[in-house]
Amino acid sequence: VRNASVRIFVQLLVASGEQLMQSSWGIVLKAAPISLLRDYLKALQNSKNERASLEATSAYLTEGTTKLIREHMKSITMDPSFGDVWRGMVEIFEAEMRLHSPKMYALAFDGLSALLEALSGVDIDRQEFVKDSLRLWASHPLPVSDGEPDKPNQAAIASHAAMFDVAYQTSSTAVQG
């Protein structure tokens, strides 16, 4: 039931994104999906019994929020609070990486890459956003596989490397600096 509710919620946001005013994006994103993600990730950190279910819900919500932001990046960046939205997503991605799950690690870097790629198509100064991403990239160099050798982390390593490439494409100046 929880996952179905989250799917409907995300689909509703994606479908109604065109109707939002540019100045309301920050409020909507911080109050709804970013806040929900923080709650799910906090529950995931404290849960042992529902870990798989909470991880699936968090993953779907992260993917949906990333898709929403990607599809409406031009409007969202015009909201004066875009910097707060960006930092909120970076915090979400970092919390996912701290779960020490190769799946969540890959999800976080794939999401960050997707947002950087969308950002590259917007006419704004992208250096600070890329620098935020690079700080996260540098502070989480290798995914941890929970000490379980049967959990492959190749996807996580590939996502980590790909994010650096997308960061360079988005702002080579920020990467070189």
PDB file of C-alpha atoms in Angstrom:
ATOM      1  CA  VAL A   1       0.000   0.000   0.000  1.00  0.00           C
ATOM      2  CA  ARG A   2       2.822   2.403   0.900  1.00  0.00           C
ATOM      3  CA  ASN A   3       4.637   1.932  -2.394  1.00  0.00           C
ATOM      4  CA  ALA A   4       1.418   2.318  -4.375  1.00  0.00           C
ATOM      5  CA  SER A   5       0.651   5.562  -2.539  1.00  0.00           C
ATOM      6  CA  VAL A   6       4.137   6.889  -3.207  1.00  0.00           C
ATOM      7  CA  ARG A   7       3.868   5.980  -6.900  1.00  0.00           C
ATOM      8  CA  ILE A   8       0.553   7.820  -7.221  1.00  0.00           C
ATOM      9  CA  PHE A   9       1.959  10.829  -5.357  1.00  0.00           C
ATOM     10  CA  VAL A  10       5.012  11.027  -7.631  1.00  0.00           C
ATOM     11  CA  GLN A  11       2.931  10.561 -10.776  1.00  0.00           C
ATOM     12  CA  LEU A  12       0.605  13.340  -9.620  1.00  0.00           C
ATOM     13  CA  LEU A  13       3.524  15.722  -9.113  1.00  0.00           C
ATOM     14  CA  VAL A  14       5.094  14.872 -12.463  1.00  0.00           C
ATOM     15  CA  ALA A  15       1.774  15.237 -14.300  1.00  0.00           C
ATOM     16  CA  SER A  16       0.860  18.546 -12.667  1.00  0.00           C
ATOM     17  CA  GLY A  17       4.312  20.112 -12.891  1.00  0.00           C
ATOM     18  CA  GLU A  18       3.384  22.213 -15.915  1.00  0.00           C
ATOM     19  CA  GLN A  19       0.743  24.041 -13.896  1.00  0.00           C
ATOM     20  CA  LEU A  20       3.116  25.167 -11.134  1.00  0.00           C
ATOM     21  CA  MET A  21       4.348  28.726 -11.128  1.00  0.00           C
ATOM     22  CA  GLN A  22       8.116  29.098 -11.258  1.00  0.00           C
ATOM     23  CA  SER A  23       8.149  30.708  -7.820  1.00  0.00           C
ATOM     24  CA  SER A  24       6.330  27.794  -6.181  1.00  0.00           C
ATOM     25  CA  TRP A  25       8.696  24.974  -7.112  1.00  0.00           C
ATOM     26  CA  GLY A  26      10.950  25.355  -4.088  1.00  0.00           C
ATOM     27  CA  ILE A  27       8.031  25.296  -1.685  1.00  0.00           C
ATOM     28  CA  VAL A  28       6.449  22.252  -3.322  1.00  0.00           C
ATOM     29  CA  LEU A  29       9.673  20.244  -3.586  1.00  0.00           C
ATOM     30  CA  LYS A  30      10.869  20.979  -0.053  1.00  0.00           C
ATOM     31  CA  ALA A  31       7.462  20.408   1.541  1.00  0.00           C
ATOM     32  CA  ALA A  32       6.585  17.232  -0.288  1.00  0.00           C
ATOM     33  CA  PRO A  33       9.083  14.850  -1.896  1.00  0.00           C
ATOM     34  CA  ILE A  34      12.257  16.105  -0.179  1.00  0.00           C
ATOM     35  CA  SER A  35      10.611  16.074   3.243  1.00  0.00           C
ATOM     36  CA  LEU A  36       9.143  12.616   2.600  1.00  0.00           C
ATOM     37  CA  LEU A  37      12.502  11.306   1.454  1.00  0.00           C
ATOM     38  CA  ARG A  38      14.149  12.542   4.639  1.00  0.00           C
ATOM     39  CA  ASP A  39      11.516  10.745   6.703  1.00  0.00           C
ATOM     40  CA  TYR A  40      11.871   7.481   4.769  1.00  0.00           C
ATOM     41  CA  LEU A  41      15.658   7.588   4.958  1.00  0.00           C
ATOM     42  CA  LYS A  42      15.548   8.235   8.690  1.00  0.00           C
ATOM     43  CA  ALA A  43      13.191   5.276   9.112  1.00  0.00           C
ATOM     44  CA  LEU A  44      15.461   3.182   6.899  1.00  0.00           C
ATOM     45  CA  GLN A  45      18.502   3.991   9.041  1.00  0.00           C
ATOM     46  CA  ASN A  46      16.662   2.859  12.170  1.00  0.00           C
ATOM     47  CA  SER A  47      14.952  -0.215  10.728  1.00  0.00           C
ATOM     48  CA  LYS A  48      16.102  -3.775  10.569  1.00  0.00           C
ATOM     49  CA  ASN A  49      12.794  -5.541   9.890  1.00  0.00           C
ATOM     50  CA  GLU A  50      11.437  -3.362   7.094  1.00  0.00           C
ATOM     51  CA  ARG A  51      14.747  -2.486   5.453  1.00  0.00           C
ATOM     52  CA  ALA A  52      13.986  -3.982   2.018  1.00  0.00           C
ATOM     53  CA  SER A  53      10.537  -2.422   1.852  1.00  0.00           C
ATOM     54  CA  LEU A  54      11.711   1.007   3.017  1.00  0.00           C
ATOM     55  CA  GLU A  55      14.644   0.865   0.617  1.00  0.00           C
ATOM     56  CA  ALA A  56      12.280   0.146  -2.279  1.00  0.00           C
ATOM     57  CA  THR A  57      10.004   3.020  -1.292  1.00  0.00           C
ATOM     58  CA  SER A  58      12.926   5.412  -0.874  1.00  0.00           C
ATOM     59  CA  ALA A  59      14.336   4.341  -4.233  1.00  0.00           C
ATOM     60  CA  TYR A  60      11.050   4.932  -6.022  1.00  0.00           C
ATOM     61  CA  LEU A  61      10.604   8.317  -4.360  1.00  0.00           C
ATOM     62  CA  THR A  62      14.182   9.327  -5.218  1.00  0.00           C
ATOM     63  CA  GLU A  63      13.768   8.272  -8.841  1.00  0.00           C
ATOM     64  CA  GLY A  64      10.436  10.079  -9.095  1.00  0.00           C
ATOM     65  CA  THR A  65      11.730  13.268  -7.506  1.00  0.00           C
ATOM     66  CA  THR A  66      14.784  13.215  -9.752  1.00  0.00           C
ATOM     67  CA  LYS A  67      12.552  12.740 -12.801  1.00  0.00           C
ATOM     68  CA  LEU A  68      10.303  15.594 -11.690  1.00  0.00           C
ATOM     69  CA  ILE A  69      13.224  17.975 -11.245  1.00  0.00           C
ATOM     70  CA  ARG A  70      14.840  16.896 -14.520  1.00  0.00           C
ATOM     71  CA  GLU A  71      11.672  17.431 -16.516  1.00  0.00           C
ATOM     72  CA  HIS A  72      11.084  20.879 -15.064  1.00  0.00           C
ATOM     73  CA  MET A  73      14.672  22.020 -14.461  1.00  0.00           C
ATOM     74  CA  LYS A  74      14.314  25.217 -16.486  1.00  0.00           C
ATOM     75  CA  SER A  75      11.341  26.411 -14.386  1.00  0.00           C
ATOM     76  CA  ILE A  76      12.779  25.147 -11.108  1.00  0.00           C
ATOM     77  CA  THR A  77      16.076  27.001 -11.578  1.00  0.00           C
ATOM     78  CA  MET A  78      14.130  30.242 -11.966  1.00  0.00           C
ATOM     79  CA  ASP A  79      12.759  29.869  -8.448  1.00  0.00           C
ATOM     80  CA  PRO A  80      14.933  31.958  -6.093  1.00  0.00           C
ATOM     81  CA  SER A  81      15.084  29.002  -3.690  1.00  0.00           C
ATOM     82  CA  PHE A  82      16.619  26.641  -6.258  1.00  0.00           C
ATOM     83  CA  GLY A  83      19.870  26.564  -4.284  1.00  0.00           C
ATOM     84  CA  ASP A  84      17.984  25.221  -1.273  1.00  0.00           C
ATOM     85  CA  VAL A  85      16.288  22.578  -3.414  1.00  0.00           C
ATOM     86  CA  TRP A  86      19.658  21.535  -4.842  1.00  0.00           C
ATOM     87  CA  ARG A  87      21.244  21.299  -1.399  1.00  0.00           C
ATOM     88  CA  GLY A  88      18.219  19.315  -0.183  1.00  0.00           C
ATOM     89  CA  MET A  89      18.682  16.768  -2.962  1.00  0.00           C
ATOM     90  CA  VAL A  90      22.438  16.559  -2.332  1.00  0.00           C
ATOM     91  CA  GLU A  91      21.662  15.856   1.351  1.00  0.00           C
ATOM     92  CA  ILE A  92      19.214  13.129   0.287  1.00  0.00           C
ATOM     93  CA  PHE A  93      21.787  11.539  -1.999  1.00  0.00           C
ATOM     94  CA  GLU A  94      24.398  11.645   0.744  1.00  0.00           C
ATOM     95  CA  ALA A  95      22.006  10.037   3.249  1.00  0.00           C
ATOM     96  CA  GLU A  96      21.374   7.265   0.716  1.00  0.00           C
ATOM     97  CA  MET A  97      25.105   6.674   0.344  1.00  0.00           C
ATOM     98  CA  ARG A  98      25.532   6.423   4.101  1.00  0.00           C
ATOM     99  CA  LEU A  99      23.200   3.416   4.133  1.00  0.00           C
ATOM    100  CA  HIS A 100      26.110   1.319   2.833  1.00  0.00           C
ATOM    101  CA  SER A 101      23.895  -0.375   0.293  1.00  0.00           C
ATOM    102  CA  PRO A 102      25.379  -0.719  -3.207  1.00  0.00           C
ATOM    103  CA  LYS A 103      21.886  -0.281  -4.654  1.00  0.00           C
ATOM    104  CA  MET A 104      21.282   2.989  -2.782  1.00  0.00           C
ATOM    105  CA  TYR A 105      24.800   4.200  -3.553  1.00  0.00           C
ATOM    106  CA  ALA A 106      24.235   3.658  -7.284  1.00  0.00           C
ATOM    107  CA  LEU A 107      20.793   5.250  -7.029  1.00  0.00           C
ATOM    108  CA  ALA A 108      22.268   8.354  -5.408  1.00  0.00           C
ATOM    109  CA  PHE A 109      25.027   8.858  -7.975  1.00  0.00           C
ATOM    110  CA  ASP A 110      22.674   8.075 -10.867  1.00  0.00           C
ATOM    111  CA  GLY A 111      20.260  10.686  -9.512  1.00  0.00           C
ATOM    112  CA  LEU A 112      23.004  13.240  -9.060  1.00  0.00           C
ATOM    113  CA  SER A 113      24.235  12.572 -12.609  1.00  0.00           C
ATOM    114  CA  ALA A 114      20.720  12.990 -13.978  1.00  0.00           C
ATOM    115  CA  LEU A 115      20.268  16.319 -12.209  1.00  0.00           C
ATOM    116  CA  LEU A 116      23.666  17.578 -13.368  1.00  0.00           C
ATOM    117  CA  GLU A 117      22.863  16.557 -16.921  1.00  0.00           C
ATOM    118  CA  ALA A 118      19.555  18.446 -16.780  1.00  0.00           C
ATOM    119  CA  LEU A 119      21.324  21.423 -15.230  1.00  0.00           C
ATOM    120  CA  SER A 120      23.725  21.569 -18.171  1.00  0.00           C
ATOM    121  CA  GLY A 121      20.796  22.495 -20.416  1.00  0.00           C
ATOM    122  CA  VAL A 122      19.882  25.553 -18.355  1.00  0.00           C
ATOM    123  CA  ASP A 123      21.462  28.961 -18.825  1.00  0.00           C
ATOM    124  CA  ILE A 124      22.678  29.623 -15.279  1.00  0.00           C
ATOM    125  CA  ASP A 125      26.032  29.580 -13.511  1.00  0.00           C
ATOM    126  CA  ARG A 126      26.441  25.884 -12.704  1.00  0.00           C
ATOM    127  CA  GLN A 127      29.823  25.952 -10.973  1.00  0.00           C
ATOM    128  CA  GLU A 128      28.586  25.939  -7.366  1.00  0.00           C
ATOM    129  CA  PHE A 129      26.137  23.130  -8.052  1.00  0.00           C
ATOM    130  CA  VAL A 130      28.867  21.060  -9.695  1.00  0.00           C
ATOM    131  CA  LYS A 131      31.220  21.819  -6.787  1.00  0.00           C
ATOM    132  CA  ASP A 132      28.566  20.554  -4.333  1.00  0.00           C
ATOM    133  CA  SER A 133      28.356  17.362  -6.372  1.00  0.00           C
ATOM    134  CA  LEU A 134      32.125  16.970  -6.511  1.00  0.00           C
ATOM    135  CA  ARG A 135      32.400  17.365  -2.736  1.00  0.00           C
ATOM    136  CA  LEU A 136      29.928  14.526  -2.379  1.00  0.00           C
ATOM    137  CA  TRP A 137      31.751  12.496  -5.035  1.00  0.00           C
ATOM    138  CA  ALA A 138      35.103  12.961  -3.279  1.00  0.00           C
ATOM    139  CA  SER A 139      33.778  12.160   0.196  1.00  0.00           C
ATOM    140  CA  HIS A 140      32.206   8.866  -0.949  1.00  0.00           C
ATOM    141  CA  PRO A 141      34.897   7.342  -3.163  1.00  0.00           C
ATOM    142  CA  LEU A 142      34.007   3.661  -3.025  1.00  0.00           C
ATOM    143  CA  PRO A 143      30.751   1.909  -2.359  1.00  0.00           C
ATOM    144  CA  VAL A 144      30.601  -0.470   0.546  1.00  0.00           C
ATOM    145  CA  SER A 145      28.979  -3.849  -0.024  1.00  0.00           C
ATOM    146  CA  ASP A 146      27.980  -4.431   3.610  1.00  0.00           C
ATOM    147  CA  GLY A 147      30.807  -6.948   3.904  1.00  0.00           C
ATOM    148  CA  GLU A 148      28.759  -9.413   1.891  1.00  0.00           C
ATOM    149  CA  PRO A 149      30.774 -10.644  -1.102  1.00  0.00           C
ATOM    150  CA  ASP A 150      27.645 -11.861  -2.878  1.00  0.00           C
ATOM    151  CA  LYS A 151      26.377  -8.267  -3.204  1.00  0.00           C
ATOM    152  CA  PRO A 152      27.997  -6.916  -6.355  1.00  0.00           C
ATOM    153  CA  ASN A 153      28.900  -3.270  -6.318  1.00  0.00           C
ATOM    154  CA  GLN A 154      29.940  -2.828  -9.965  1.00  0.00           C
ATOM    155  CA  ALA A 155      26.843  -0.725 -10.693  1.00  0.00           C
ATOM    156  CA  ALA A 156      27.684   1.518  -7.756  1.00  0.00           C
ATOM    157  CA  ILE A 157      31.275   1.961  -8.921  1.00  0.00           C
ATOM    158  CA  ALA A 158      30.116   2.703 -12.477  1.00  0.00           C
ATOM    159  CA  SER A 159      27.590   5.267 -11.191  1.00  0.00           C
ATOM    160  CA  HIS A 160      30.306   6.934  -9.124  1.00  0.00           C
ATOM    161  CA  ALA A 161      32.631   7.219 -12.139  1.00  0.00           C
ATOM    162  CA  ALA A 162      29.851   8.349 -14.497  1.00  0.00           C
ATOM    163  CA  MET A 163      28.889  11.192 -12.154  1.00  0.00           C
ATOM    164  CA  PHE A 164      32.381  12.646 -12.459  1.00  0.00           C
ATOM    165  CA  ASP A 165      32.103  12.539 -16.257  1.00  0.00           C
ATOM    166  CA  VAL A 166      28.727  14.295 -16.201  1.00  0.00           C
ATOM    167  CA  ALA A 167      30.086  16.888 -13.753  1.00  0.00           C
ATOM    168  CA  TYR A 168      32.910  17.635 -16.191  1.00  0.00           C
ATOM    169  CA  GLN A 169      30.450  17.973 -19.078  1.00  0.00           C
ATOM    170  CA  THR A 170      28.256  20.280 -16.998  1.00  0.00           C
ATOM    171  CA  SER A 171      31.062  22.585 -15.865  1.00  0.00           C
ATOM    172  CA  SER A 172      34.619  21.709 -16.799  1.00  0.00           C
ATOM    173  CA  THR A 173      35.772  24.863 -14.999  1.00  0.00           C
ATOM    174  CA  ALA A 174      34.355  23.632 -11.688  1.00  0.00           C
ATOM    175  CA  VAL A 175      35.946  20.210 -12.131  1.00  0.00           C
ATOM    176  CA  GLN A 176      39.343  21.647 -13.040  1.00  0.00           C
ATOM    177  CA  GLY A 177      39.213  24.197 -10.209  1.00  0.00           C
TER     178      GLY A 177
END
